[in-house]
PDB file of C-alpha atoms and ligand atoms in Angstrom:
ATOM      1  CA  UNK A 527     -13.648   3.480  19.627  1.00  0.00           C
ATOM      2  CA  UNK A 528     -11.820   6.362  20.405  1.00  0.00           C
ATOM      3  CA  UNK A 529     -12.412   9.608  18.554  1.00  0.00           C
ATOM      4  CA  UNK A 530      -9.171  11.052  19.501  1.00  0.00           C
ATOM      5  CA  UNK A 531      -7.058  12.244  16.609  1.00  0.00           C
ATOM      6  CA  UNK A 532      -4.340   9.544  15.593  1.00  0.00           C
ATOM      7  CA  UNK A 533      -1.047  10.558  14.186  1.00  0.00           C
ATOM      8  CA  UNK A 534       2.216   8.846  12.927  1.00  0.00           C
ATOM      9  CA  UNK A 535       5.353  10.170  14.621  1.00  0.00           C
ATOM     10  CA  UNK A 536       9.042   9.109  14.142  1.00  0.00           C
ATOM     11  CA  UNK A 537      10.100   9.383  17.797  1.00  0.00           C
ATOM     12  CA  UNK A 538      10.069   6.485  20.299  1.00  0.00           C
ATOM     13  CA  UNK A 539       7.120   6.268  22.325  1.00  0.00           C
ATOM     14  CA  UNK A 540       7.507   5.636  25.948  1.00  0.00           C
ATOM     15  CA  UNK A 541       6.419   7.134  29.304  1.00  0.00           C
ATOM     16  CA  UNK A 542       7.967  10.341  30.343  1.00  0.00           C
ATOM     17  CA  UNK A 543       9.525  11.022  26.885  1.00  0.00           C
ATOM     18  CA  UNK A 544       7.753  14.004  25.546  1.00  0.00           C
ATOM     19  CA  UNK A 545       6.961  14.032  21.634  1.00  0.00           C
ATOM     20  CA  UNK A 546       7.134  17.351  19.826  1.00  0.00           C
ATOM     21  CA  UNK A 547       4.978  17.330  16.725  1.00  0.00           C
ATOM     22  CA  UNK A 548       6.297  18.542  13.281  1.00  0.00           C
ATOM     23  CA  UNK A 549       5.007  21.684  11.873  1.00  0.00           C
ATOM     24  CA  UNK A 550       2.354  20.119   9.649  1.00  0.00           C
ATOM     25  CA  UNK A 551       0.917  17.791  12.389  1.00  0.00           C
ATOM     26  CA  UNK A 552       1.036  20.838  14.745  1.00  0.00           C
ATOM     27  CA  UNK A 553      -1.194  22.725  12.387  1.00  0.00           C
ATOM     28  CA  UNK A 554      -3.526  19.921  11.848  1.00  0.00           C
ATOM     29  CA  UNK A 555      -4.055  19.033  15.547  1.00  0.00           C
ATOM     30  CA  UNK A 556      -4.182  22.701  16.976  1.00  0.00           C
ATOM     31  CA  UNK A 557      -5.546  24.651  14.079  1.00  0.00           C
ATOM     32  CA  UNK A 558      -7.637  22.262  12.057  1.00  0.00           C
ATOM     33  CA  UNK A 559      -8.772  19.740  15.042  1.00  0.00           C
ATOM     34  CA  UNK A 560      -8.744  22.662  17.392  1.00  0.00           C
ATOM     35  CA  UNK A 561      -7.160  20.563  20.227  1.00  0.00           C
ATOM     36  CA  UNK A 562      -5.728  22.150  23.158  1.00  0.00           C
ATOM     37  CA  UNK A 563      -3.685  21.496  26.385  1.00  0.00           C
ATOM     38  CA  UNK A 564      -5.175  18.419  28.261  1.00  0.00           C
ATOM     39  CA  UNK A 565      -6.762  16.845  25.121  1.00  0.00           C
ATOM     40  CA  UNK A 566      -5.513  13.482  24.190  1.00  0.00           C
ATOM     41  CA  UNK A 567      -4.259  12.208  20.979  1.00  0.00           C
ATOM     42  CA  UNK A 568      -3.415   8.606  19.731  1.00  0.00           C
ATOM     43  CA  UNK A 569       0.176   8.099  18.526  1.00  0.00           C
ATOM     44  CA  UNK A 570       2.059   5.204  16.800  1.00  0.00           C
ATOM     45  CA  UNK A 571       5.392   4.966  15.252  1.00  0.00           C
ATOM     46  CA  UNK A 572       5.540   1.473  13.623  1.00  0.00           C
ATOM     47  CA  UNK A 573       7.442  -0.062  16.563  1.00  0.00           C
ATOM     48  CA  UNK A 574       6.035   0.825  19.973  1.00  0.00           C
ATOM     49  CA  UNK A 575       2.241  -0.190  19.421  1.00  0.00           C
ATOM     50  CA  UNK A 576      -0.259   2.822  19.956  1.00  0.00           C
ATOM     51  CA  UNK A 577      -0.082   5.117  22.779  1.00  0.00           C
ATOM     52  CA  UNK A 578      -2.661   7.524  24.289  1.00  0.00           C
ATOM     53  CA  UNK A 579      -0.775  10.936  24.659  1.00  0.00           C
ATOM     54  CA  UNK A 580      -1.825  14.204  26.417  1.00  0.00           C
ATOM     55  CA  UNK A 581      -1.178  17.569  24.992  1.00  0.00           C
ATOM     56  CA  UNK A 582       1.062  19.515  27.226  1.00  0.00           C
ATOM     57  CA  UNK A 583       1.800  22.505  25.110  1.00  0.00           C
ATOM     58  CA  UNK A 584      -0.538  23.433  22.215  1.00  0.00           C
ATOM     59  CA  UNK A 585       0.164  26.623  20.207  1.00  0.00           C
ATOM     60  CA  UNK A 586       0.338  27.621  16.631  1.00  0.00           C
ATOM     61  CA  UNK A 587       3.981  27.189  16.809  1.00  0.00           C
ATOM     62  CA  UNK A 588       4.422  23.909  18.848  1.00  0.00           C
ATOM     63  CA  UNK A 589       2.582  20.846  20.023  1.00  0.00           C
ATOM     64  CA  UNK A 590       4.144  18.901  22.687  1.00  0.00           C
ATOM     65  CA  UNK A 591       2.544  15.511  23.807  1.00  0.00           C
ATOM     66  CA  UNK A 592       3.221  13.299  27.012  1.00  0.00           C
ATOM     67  CA  UNK A 593       2.791   9.530  26.266  1.00  0.00           C
ATOM     68  CA  UNK A 594       0.412   8.367  29.119  1.00  0.00           C
ATOM     69  CA  UNK A 595      -0.315   4.753  28.354  1.00  0.00           C
ATOM     70  CA  UNK A 596       0.200   2.107  25.749  1.00  0.00           C
ATOM     71  CA  UNK A 597      -3.302   1.345  24.463  1.00  0.00           C
ATOM     72  CA  UNK A 598      -2.495  -1.249  21.505  1.00  0.00           C
ATOM     73  CA  UNK A 599       0.601  -3.719  21.151  1.00  0.00           C
ATOM     74  CA  UNK A 600       2.547  -3.369  18.070  1.00  0.00           C
ATOM     75  CA  UNK A 601       1.437  -5.634  15.159  1.00  0.00           C
ATOM     76  CA  UNK A 602       2.476  -5.753  11.677  1.00  0.00           C
ATOM     77  CA  UNK A 603       0.520  -6.463   8.417  1.00  0.00           C
ATOM     78  CA  UNK A 604       1.081  -9.542   6.392  1.00  0.00           C
ATOM     79  CA  UNK A 605       3.974  -9.797   4.121  1.00  0.00           C
ATOM     80  CA  UNK A 606       2.189  -8.587   1.034  1.00  0.00           C
ATOM     81  CA  UNK A 607       3.632  -6.158  -1.494  1.00  0.00           C
ATOM     82  CA  UNK A 608       2.012  -4.444  -4.331  1.00  0.00           C
ATOM     83  CA  UNK A 609       3.878  -3.650  -7.528  1.00  0.00           C
ATOM     84  CA  UNK A 610       2.069  -1.423  -9.975  1.00  0.00           C
ATOM     85  CA  UNK A 611       2.654   0.622 -13.017  1.00  0.00           C
ATOM     86  CA  UNK A 612       1.772   4.291 -12.114  1.00  0.00           C
ATOM     87  CA  UNK A 613      -1.215   5.573 -13.944  1.00  0.00           C
ATOM     88  CA  UNK A 614      -2.765   9.213 -13.978  1.00  0.00           C
ATOM     89  CA  UNK A 615      -2.092  11.040 -10.868  1.00  0.00           C
ATOM     90  CA  UNK A 616      -5.160  10.957  -9.039  1.00  0.00           C
ATOM     91  CA  UNK A 617      -5.636   7.161  -9.858  1.00  0.00           C
ATOM     92  CA  UNK A 618      -2.276   6.550  -8.732  1.00  0.00           C
ATOM     93  CA  UNK A 619      -2.936   8.341  -5.506  1.00  0.00           C
ATOM     94  CA  UNK A 620      -5.948   6.243  -5.007  1.00  0.00           C
ATOM     95  CA  UNK A 621      -3.982   3.073  -5.346  1.00  0.00           C
ATOM     96  CA  UNK A 622      -1.493   4.224  -2.802  1.00  0.00           C
ATOM     97  CA  UNK A 623      -4.175   5.167  -0.419  1.00  0.00           C
ATOM     98  CA  UNK A 624      -6.259   1.727  -0.936  1.00  0.00           C
ATOM     99  CA  UNK A 625      -3.117  -0.432  -0.723  1.00  0.00           C
ATOM    100  CA  UNK A 626      -2.318   1.176   2.680  1.00  0.00           C
ATOM    101  CA  UNK A 627      -5.982   0.487   3.990  1.00  0.00           C
ATOM    102  CA  UNK A 628      -5.885  -2.930   2.590  1.00  0.00           C
ATOM    103  CA  UNK A 629      -2.751  -3.579   4.534  1.00  0.00           C
ATOM    104  CA  UNK A 630       0.146  -4.118   2.210  1.00  0.00           C
ATOM    105  CA  UNK A 631       3.557  -3.978   3.707  1.00  0.00           C
ATOM    106  CA  UNK A 632       5.504  -2.546   0.578  1.00  0.00           C
ATOM    107  CA  UNK A 633       4.185  -0.425  -2.310  1.00  0.00           C
ATOM    108  CA  UNK A 634       6.641  -0.511  -5.250  1.00  0.00           C
ATOM    109  CA  UNK A 635       5.793   1.351  -8.268  1.00  0.00           C
ATOM    110  CA  UNK A 636       7.309  -0.069 -11.413  1.00  0.00           C
ATOM    111  CA  UNK A 637       7.814   1.285 -14.921  1.00  0.00           C
ATOM    112  CA  UNK A 638       6.695  -1.192 -17.740  1.00  0.00           C
ATOM    113  CA  UNK A 639       6.695  -0.846 -21.661  1.00  0.00           C
ATOM    114  CA  UNK A 640       3.408   0.854 -21.744  1.00  0.00           C
ATOM    115  CA  UNK A 641       3.650   2.963 -18.517  1.00  0.00           C
ATOM    116  CA  UNK A 642       2.707   6.645 -19.346  1.00  0.00           C
ATOM    117  CA  UNK A 643       3.852   8.320 -16.225  1.00  0.00           C
ATOM    118  CA  UNK A 644       7.276   7.555 -15.478  1.00  0.00           C
ATOM    119  CA  UNK A 645       7.806  10.481 -12.946  1.00  0.00           C
ATOM    120  CA  UNK A 646       6.467   9.999  -9.303  1.00  0.00           C
ATOM    121  CA  UNK A 647       6.870  12.029  -6.275  1.00  0.00           C
ATOM    122  CA  UNK A 648       7.896   9.597  -3.416  1.00  0.00           C
ATOM    123  CA  UNK A 649       7.154  12.458  -0.846  1.00  0.00           C
ATOM    124  CA  UNK A 650       3.582  12.530  -2.091  1.00  0.00           C
ATOM    125  CA  UNK A 651       3.109   8.768  -1.872  1.00  0.00           C
ATOM    126  CA  UNK A 652       4.649   8.998   1.752  1.00  0.00           C
ATOM    127  CA  UNK A 653       2.216  11.721   2.823  1.00  0.00           C
ATOM    128  CA  UNK A 654      -0.768   9.834   1.325  1.00  0.00           C
ATOM    129  CA  UNK A 655       0.200   6.612   3.025  1.00  0.00           C
ATOM    130  CA  UNK A 656       0.838   8.389   6.375  1.00  0.00           C
ATOM    131  CA  UNK A 657      -2.640   9.767   6.247  1.00  0.00           C
ATOM    132  CA  UNK A 658      -4.221   6.543   5.114  1.00  0.00           C
ATOM    133  CA  UNK A 659      -2.285   4.656   7.920  1.00  0.00           C
ATOM    134  CA  UNK A 660      -3.711   7.219  10.514  1.00  0.00           C
ATOM    135  CA  UNK A 661      -7.174   6.717   9.237  1.00  0.00           C
ATOM    136  CA  UNK A 662      -7.232   3.152   8.866  1.00  0.00           C
ATOM    137  CA  UNK A 663      -5.748   2.482  12.360  1.00  0.00           C
ATOM    138  CA  UNK A 664      -2.768   0.629  11.179  1.00  0.00           C
ATOM    139  CA  UNK A 665       0.325   0.464  13.466  1.00  0.00           C
ATOM    140  CA  UNK A 666       2.825   1.181  10.898  1.00  0.00           C
ATOM    141  CA  UNK A 667       3.335   2.772   7.466  1.00  0.00           C
ATOM    142  CA  UNK A 668       3.783   0.669   4.130  1.00  0.00           C
ATOM    143  CA  UNK A 669       7.328   1.032   2.986  1.00  0.00           C
ATOM    144  CA  UNK A 670       7.345   3.067  -0.450  1.00  0.00           C
ATOM    145  CA  UNK A 671       9.949   1.702  -2.838  1.00  0.00           C
ATOM    146  CA  UNK A 672      11.481   4.083  -5.396  1.00  0.00           C
ATOM    147  CA  UNK A 673      10.163   3.648  -9.085  1.00  0.00           C
ATOM    148  CA  UNK A 674      12.156   0.836 -10.740  1.00  0.00           C
ATOM    149  CA  UNK A 675      11.923  -0.801 -14.166  1.00  0.00           C
ATOM    150  CA  UNK A 676      10.030  -4.150 -14.029  1.00  0.00           C
ATOM    151  CA  UNK A 677      12.754  -5.890 -15.856  1.00  0.00           C
ATOM    152  CA  UNK A 678      15.336  -4.839 -13.156  1.00  0.00           C
ATOM    153  CA  UNK A 679      12.657  -5.821 -10.347  1.00  0.00           C
ATOM    154  CA  UNK A 680      12.444  -9.187 -11.989  1.00  0.00           C
ATOM    155  CA  UNK A 681      16.319  -9.624 -12.402  1.00  0.00           C
ATOM    156  CA  UNK A 682      16.513  -9.432  -8.719  1.00  0.00           C
ATOM    157  CA  UNK A 683      13.327 -11.339  -7.462  1.00  0.00           C
ATOM    158  CA  UNK A 684      13.461 -13.542  -4.388  1.00  0.00           C
ATOM    159  CA  UNK A 685      11.861 -16.679  -5.707  1.00  0.00           C
ATOM    160  CA  UNK A 686      10.582 -17.325  -2.273  1.00  0.00           C
ATOM    161  CA  UNK A 687       8.087 -14.502  -2.769  1.00  0.00           C
ATOM    162  CA  UNK A 688       5.063 -15.492  -4.980  1.00  0.00           C
ATOM    163  CA  UNK A 689       4.550 -12.903  -7.651  1.00  0.00           C
ATOM    164  CA  UNK A 690       0.832 -12.834  -8.451  1.00  0.00           C
ATOM    165  CA  UNK A 691       0.698 -11.569 -11.916  1.00  0.00           C
ATOM    166  CA  UNK A 692      -2.678 -10.025 -12.768  1.00  0.00           C
ATOM    167  CA  UNK A 693      -2.810 -10.720 -16.410  1.00  0.00           C
ATOM    168  CA  UNK A 694      -5.756  -8.858 -18.310  1.00  0.00           C
ATOM    169  CA  UNK A 695      -5.297 -10.961 -21.449  1.00  0.00           C
ATOM    170  CA  UNK A 696      -5.047 -14.596 -22.594  1.00  0.00           C
ATOM    171  CA  UNK A 697      -2.818 -15.695 -25.161  1.00  0.00           C
ATOM    172  CA  UNK A 698      -5.005 -15.843 -28.114  1.00  0.00           C
ATOM    173  CA  UNK A 699      -4.034 -12.495 -29.537  1.00  0.00           C
ATOM    174  CA  UNK A 700      -6.777 -12.889 -32.434  1.00  0.00           C
ATOM    175  CA  UNK A 701      -9.317 -13.324 -29.851  1.00  0.00           C
ATOM    176  CA  UNK A 702     -11.067 -10.418 -27.723  1.00  0.00           C
ATOM    177  CA  UNK A 703      -8.745  -9.866 -24.691  1.00  0.00           C
ATOM    178  CA  UNK A 704      -6.505 -12.777 -25.739  1.00  0.00           C
ATOM    179  CA  UNK A 705      -9.376 -15.386 -25.677  1.00  0.00           C
ATOM    180  CA  UNK A 706      -9.435 -18.002 -22.702  1.00  0.00           C
ATOM    181  CA  UNK A 707      -6.305 -20.018 -23.819  1.00  0.00           C
ATOM    182  CA  UNK A 708      -3.535 -18.943 -21.530  1.00  0.00           C
ATOM    183  CA  UNK A 709      -5.671 -16.729 -19.324  1.00  0.00           C
ATOM    184  CA  UNK A 710      -4.501 -17.013 -15.645  1.00  0.00           C
ATOM    185  CA  UNK A 711      -6.602 -18.929 -13.188  1.00  0.00           C
ATOM    186  CA  UNK A 712      -9.118 -17.262 -10.680  1.00  0.00           C
ATOM    187  CA  UNK A 713      -6.935 -16.333  -7.550  1.00  0.00           C
ATOM    188  CA  UNK A 714      -8.960 -18.575  -5.398  1.00  0.00           C
ATOM    189  CA  UNK A 715      -7.951 -21.465  -7.399  1.00  0.00           C
ATOM    190  CA  UNK A 716      -4.436 -20.440  -8.173  1.00  0.00           C
ATOM    191  CA  UNK A 717      -3.701 -19.895  -4.491  1.00  0.00           C
ATOM    192  CA  UNK A 718      -5.509 -23.079  -3.118  1.00  0.00           C
ATOM    193  CA  UNK A 719      -3.096 -25.595  -1.722  1.00  0.00           C
ATOM    194  CA  UNK A 720      -0.050 -23.054  -1.522  1.00  0.00           C
ATOM    195  CA  UNK A 721       1.286 -22.225   1.863  1.00  0.00           C
ATOM    196  CA  UNK A 722       0.581 -18.527   2.428  1.00  0.00           C
ATOM    197  CA  UNK A 723       4.218 -17.333   2.144  1.00  0.00           C
ATOM    198  CA  UNK A 724       5.518 -13.865   1.416  1.00  0.00           C
ATOM    199  CA  UNK A 725       3.755 -12.495  -1.740  1.00  0.00           C
ATOM    200  CA  UNK A 726       3.354  -9.686  -4.135  1.00  0.00           C
ATOM    201  CA  UNK A 727       0.652  -8.569  -6.506  1.00  0.00           C
ATOM    202  CA  UNK A 728       1.476  -7.039 -10.069  1.00  0.00           C
ATOM    203  CA  UNK A 729      -0.880  -4.782 -11.676  1.00  0.00           C
ATOM    204  CA  UNK A 730      -0.036  -3.267 -15.147  1.00  0.00           C
ATOM    205  CA  UNK A 731      -0.743   0.205 -16.687  1.00  0.00           C
ATOM    206  CA  UNK A 732      -3.795   1.403 -18.528  1.00  0.00           C
ATOM    207  CA  UNK A 733      -2.301  -0.166 -21.866  1.00  0.00           C
ATOM    208  CA  UNK A 734      -1.704  -3.509 -20.054  1.00  0.00           C
ATOM    209  CA  UNK A 735       1.445  -5.759 -20.360  1.00  0.00           C
ATOM    210  CA  UNK A 736       3.388  -6.015 -23.593  1.00  0.00           C
ATOM    211  CA  UNK A 737       3.789  -9.599 -25.189  1.00  0.00           C
ATOM    212  CA  UNK A 738       7.383  -9.566 -24.206  1.00  0.00           C
ATOM    213  CA  UNK A 739       6.510  -8.791 -20.416  1.00  0.00           C
ATOM    214  CA  UNK A 740       3.795 -11.500 -20.590  1.00  0.00           C
ATOM    215  CA  UNK A 741       6.269 -13.986 -21.843  1.00  0.00           C
ATOM    216  CA  UNK A 742       8.915 -13.103 -19.403  1.00  0.00           C
ATOM    217  CA  UNK A 743       6.532 -13.162 -16.595  1.00  0.00           C
ATOM    218  CA  UNK A 744       4.930 -16.447 -17.426  1.00  0.00           C
ATOM    219  CA  UNK A 745       8.349 -18.129 -17.668  1.00  0.00           C
ATOM    220  CA  UNK A 746       9.333 -16.859 -14.322  1.00  0.00           C
ATOM    221  CA  UNK A 747       9.262 -19.559 -11.524  1.00  0.00           C
ATOM    222  CA  UNK A 748       7.891 -17.293  -8.849  1.00  0.00           C
ATOM    223  CA  UNK A 749       5.083 -16.113 -10.916  1.00  0.00           C
ATOM    224  CA  UNK A 750       1.433 -17.180 -10.683  1.00  0.00           C
ATOM    225  CA  UNK A 751      -0.701 -15.707 -13.475  1.00  0.00           C
ATOM    226  CA  UNK A 752      -4.207 -15.070 -12.215  1.00  0.00           C
ATOM    227  CA  UNK A 753      -7.332 -13.713 -14.128  1.00  0.00           C
ATOM    228  CA  UNK A 754      -9.548 -11.066 -12.130  1.00  0.00           C
ATOM    229  CA  UNK A 755     -12.556 -12.186 -14.365  1.00  0.00           C
ATOM    230  CA  UNK A 756     -13.978 -11.839 -17.678  1.00  0.00           C
ATOM    231  CA  UNK A 757     -14.133  -7.972 -17.531  1.00  0.00           C
ATOM    232  CA  UNK A 758     -11.170  -5.639 -18.003  1.00  0.00           C
ATOM    233  CA  UNK A 759     -10.810  -3.588 -14.871  1.00  0.00           C
ATOM    234  CA  UNK A 760      -9.029  -0.228 -14.426  1.00  0.00           C
ATOM    235  CA  UNK A 761      -5.688  -0.436 -12.728  1.00  0.00           C
ATOM    236  CA  UNK A 762      -7.032   1.018  -9.472  1.00  0.00           C
ATOM    237  CA  UNK A 763     -10.040  -1.418  -9.491  1.00  0.00           C
ATOM    238  CA  UNK A 764      -7.689  -4.338 -10.280  1.00  0.00           C
ATOM    239  CA  UNK A 765      -5.382  -3.372  -7.611  1.00  0.00           C
ATOM    240  CA  UNK A 766      -8.118  -3.362  -4.960  1.00  0.00           C
ATOM    241  CA  UNK A 767      -9.587  -6.533  -6.319  1.00  0.00           C
ATOM    242  CA  UNK A 768      -6.465  -8.437  -6.118  1.00  0.00           C
ATOM    243  CA  UNK A 769      -5.373  -7.117  -2.645  1.00  0.00           C
ATOM    244  CA  UNK A 770      -8.947  -7.886  -1.168  1.00  0.00           C
ATOM    245  CA  UNK A 771      -8.682 -11.463  -2.613  1.00  0.00           C
ATOM    246  CA  UNK A 772      -5.293 -12.135  -1.264  1.00  0.00           C
ATOM    247  CA  UNK A 773      -6.099 -10.649   2.081  1.00  0.00           C
ATOM    248  CA  UNK A 774      -9.394 -12.796   2.554  1.00  0.00           C
ATOM    249  CA  UNK A 775      -7.368 -15.981   1.285  1.00  0.00           C
ATOM    250  CA  UNK A 776      -3.945 -15.778   2.840  1.00  0.00           C
ATOM    251  CA  UNK A 777      -3.895 -12.522   4.770  1.00  0.00           C
ATOM    252  CA  UNK A 778      -5.261 -11.107   8.098  1.00  0.00           C
ATOM    253  CA  UNK A 779      -8.811 -10.924   6.912  1.00  0.00           C
ATOM    254  CA  UNK A 780      -9.141 -14.562   8.049  1.00  0.00           C
ATOM    255  CA  UNK A 781     -10.214 -13.391  11.527  1.00  0.00           C
TER     256      UNK A 781
HETATM  257  N1  LIG B1214      -4.997  -3.871 -21.443  1.00  0.00           N
HETATM  258  C1  LIG B1214      -6.276  -3.271 -21.149  1.00  0.00           C
HETATM  259  C2  LIG B1214      -6.342  -2.737 -19.770  1.00  0.00           C
HETATM  260  C3  LIG B1214      -5.354  -3.056 -18.840  1.00  0.00           C
HETATM  261  S1  LIG B1214      -5.945  -2.768 -17.134  1.00  0.00           S
HETATM  262  C4  LIG B1214      -6.456  -2.121 -22.012  1.00  0.00           C
HETATM  263  O1  LIG B1214      -5.556  -1.752 -22.897  1.00  0.00           O
HETATM  264  O2  LIG B1214      -7.408  -1.570 -21.863  1.00  0.00           O
HETATM  265  C5  LIG B1214      -4.616  -2.476 -16.163  1.00  0.00           C
HETATM  266  C6  LIG B1214      -4.144  -3.855 -15.314  1.00  0.00           C
HETATM  267  O3  LIG B1214      -5.153  -4.051 -14.514  1.00  0.00           O
HETATM  268  C7  LIG B1214      -3.629  -5.003 -16.191  1.00  0.00           C
HETATM  269  O4  LIG B1214      -2.468  -4.738 -16.762  1.00  0.00           O
HETATM  270  C8  LIG B1214      -4.068  -6.023 -15.181  1.00  0.00           C
HETATM  271  O5  LIG B1214      -2.794  -5.966 -14.441  1.00  0.00           O
HETATM  272  C9  LIG B1214      -5.180  -5.416 -14.353  1.00  0.00           C
HETATM  273  N2  LIG B1214      -6.375  -6.189 -14.892  1.00  0.00           N
HETATM  274  C10 LIG B1214      -7.225  -5.395 -15.333  1.00  0.00           C
HETATM  275  N3  LIG B1214      -8.403  -6.321 -15.592  1.00  0.00           N
HETATM  276  C11 LIG B1214      -7.902  -7.623 -15.477  1.00  0.00           C
HETATM  277  C12 LIG B1214      -8.605  -8.982 -15.409  1.00  0.00           C
HETATM  278  N4  LIG B1214      -9.718  -9.155 -15.887  1.00  0.00           N
HETATM  279  N5  LIG B1214      -7.732  -9.903 -15.076  1.00  0.00           N
HETATM  280  C13 LIG B1214      -6.508  -9.819 -14.714  1.00  0.00           C
HETATM  281  N6  LIG B1214      -5.848  -8.484 -14.505  1.00  0.00           N
HETATM  282  C14 LIG B1214      -6.651  -7.478 -14.848  1.00  0.00           C
END
């Protein structure tokens, strides 16, 4: 396992084509990681696999790398999206980081009836996803979609993509957490026997989904309502739990 620093770059990676790092990465590599000429670094760009590259120039102002050899073939992650309603900032950042580690292809923040924070900073998400992808040794970054209303997303939904609706409540509104009637099935049961096609997980905000949202989702032909057990999980816990379940059932955790 290499301990060389690992960096995502946007440039093509091929022998003989030097790569100049942007300012932030130069600072990280030279000043924080204290690397100097001759040291090696691992680079990936989402297209050309992973390359070992040698630092040919390392100064406060510039870091130039020479790609030496490709060390890993390019592979992607399963076609899994995460749709989630932004919650408090730190928790939302955690969701973006964990979703990246758990191998989602696309992260799509959605506003729902009870979403508190309807302002997100895409560039912050992009930075969190880049750092998580570097650490988790992915060979690509998740796509970060712009914030959209859930209703708009549903209007244009491709029905070939299963929408796994993590519903925290059953339909018996006079029962605690909506009782059992109408509660979604456990993920393992709900996904059993379905071929593993493109999928998305949907996680609601702290206040959960509204009745109207629940109705629209349950009437939608691509939606699979699932329960994540008898306890109410925080959104960030539910996101991790649902992604772990999907990866182990249908994704690239199958070995
Ligand atoms: N409505 C609850 C909490 C919502 S938790 C309240 O008001 O306290 C935030 C999101 O996590 C939910 O909308 C749902 O998508 C997911 N979630 C949490 N616990 C869940 C469970 N037991 N089953 C399915 N989804 C769950």
